[in-house]
Amino acid sequence: MRTPKHFYVYVMTNNPRSHLLYTGITGDLPRRVFEHKNTDAAIQREKQIKGWCRSKKIKLIESMNPHWHDLASDWEDLYKPVDRTPANPRQILRGLTATQDDVK
């Protein structure tokens, strides 16, 4: 017989006086706390960088990527969006019945 999985409901915030409360459920509380803390740090860093002038942002980029290489150039096939548009848009309407709002 399998051991039943335990789930935890959590309520977290990014600092003691914050008005933001994150509520959720997880089966791995330590992992979720780690993710939350890293996400919170990333959001704080994003806000900090957004406040910088353009020249300061460029200095940051060039300190880590001096030749401005496209760091996502190999991602094209990995994250290519799937085209879900039907060849004939009328196919979407097939099989649907008209409602009173559709009929004038």
Coordinates of C-alpha atoms in Angstrom, one line a residue:
M1 CA 0.0 0.0 0.0
R2 CA 1.3 3.5 -0.9
T3 CA 2.0 6.0 1.7
P4 CA -0.5 8.8 1.5
K5 CA 0.9 12.1 0.3
H6 CA 0.7 15.0 2.7
F7 CA -0.3 18.5 1.5
Y8 CA 0.2 21.8 3.2
V9 CA -1.7 25.0 2.9
Y10 CA 0.5 28.0 3.2
V11 CA 0.2 31.7 3.6
M12 CA 3.4 33.6 3.0
T13 CA 4.4 37.2 2.5
N14 CA 7.6 38.9 1.2
N15 CA 8.1 40.9 4.4
P16 CA 6.5 41.3 7.8
R17 CA 4.6 44.5 7.1
S18 CA 3.6 43.7 3.5
H19 CA 0.0 43.8 2.4
L20 CA 0.7 41.0 -0.1
L21 CA -0.2 37.5 1.0
Y22 CA 0.5 34.5 -1.1
T23 CA -1.8 31.5 -0.3
G24 CA -1.5 28.1 -1.9
I25 CA -1.2 24.4 -1.5
T26 CA 1.9 22.2 -1.9
G27 CA 3.1 18.7 -1.3
D28 CA 6.7 19.9 -0.8
L29 CA 6.7 22.9 1.6
P30 CA 10.4 23.4 1.9
R31 CA 10.7 23.5 -2.0
R32 CA 7.8 26.0 -2.2
V33 CA 9.3 28.3 0.4
F34 CA 12.6 28.2 -1.5
E35 CA 10.8 29.0 -4.8
H36 CA 8.9 31.9 -3.1
K37 CA 12.0 33.4 -1.6
N38 CA 13.9 33.2 -4.9
T39 CA 11.0 34.6 -6.8
D40 CA 10.7 37.4 -4.3
A41 CA 14.4 38.2 -4.7
A42 CA 14.0 38.2 -8.5
I43 CA 11.1 40.6 -8.3
Q44 CA 13.1 43.0 -6.0
R45 CA 16.0 42.9 -8.4
E46 CA 13.7 43.5 -11.4
K47 CA 12.3 46.6 -9.7
Q48 CA 15.7 47.8 -8.8
I49 CA 17.0 47.5 -12.4
K50 CA 13.8 49.1 -13.9
G51 CA 14.7 52.2 -11.9
W52 CA 18.1 52.5 -13.5
C53 CA 18.9 54.8 -16.4
R54 CA 19.7 53.2 -19.7
S55 CA 23.5 53.7 -19.5
K56 CA 23.6 51.8 -16.1
K57 CA 21.6 48.9 -17.6
I58 CA 24.0 48.7 -20.6
K59 CA 26.9 48.6 -18.2
L60 CA 25.3 45.6 -16.4
I61 CA 24.6 43.8 -19.7
E62 CA 28.2 44.4 -20.9
S63 CA 29.7 43.2 -17.6
M64 CA 28.1 39.8 -18.2
N65 CA 27.7 39.7 -22.0
P66 CA 30.2 42.1 -23.5
H67 CA 29.4 41.1 -27.1
W68 CA 25.7 41.1 -26.7
H69 CA 25.3 37.5 -27.8
D70 CA 21.7 36.3 -28.1
L71 CA 21.5 34.1 -25.0
A72 CA 18.2 32.5 -26.2
S73 CA 19.3 31.7 -29.7
D74 CA 19.1 28.0 -29.1
W75 CA 15.7 28.2 -27.6
E76 CA 13.8 28.7 -30.8
D77 CA 12.7 25.1 -31.3
L78 CA 12.3 24.3 -27.6
Y79 CA 9.7 27.0 -26.9
K80 CA 8.1 27.4 -30.4
P81 CA 4.4 28.2 -30.0
V82 CA 2.0 25.7 -31.4
D83 CA -0.2 27.1 -34.2
R84 CA -3.7 26.1 -33.2
T85 CA -5.5 28.1 -35.9
P86 CA -7.6 25.8 -38.1
A87 CA -6.9 26.0 -41.8
N88 CA -10.5 27.0 -42.3
P89 CA -11.8 29.3 -39.6
R90 CA -15.4 28.1 -40.3
Q91 CA -14.4 24.7 -38.8
I92 CA -14.6 26.3 -35.4
L93 CA -18.3 27.0 -35.9
R94 CA -19.2 23.5 -37.2
G95 CA -21.4 21.5 -34.8
L96 CA -22.3 24.6 -32.7
T97 CA -26.0 25.4 -32.4
A98 CA -27.2 29.0 -32.7
T99 CA -28.5 30.8 -29.7
Q100 CA -31.2 33.4 -29.7
D101 CA -28.5 36.1 -29.4
D102 CA -26.9 34.8 -32.6
V103 CA -30.2 35.0 -34.6
K104 CA -31.4 38.4 -35.6

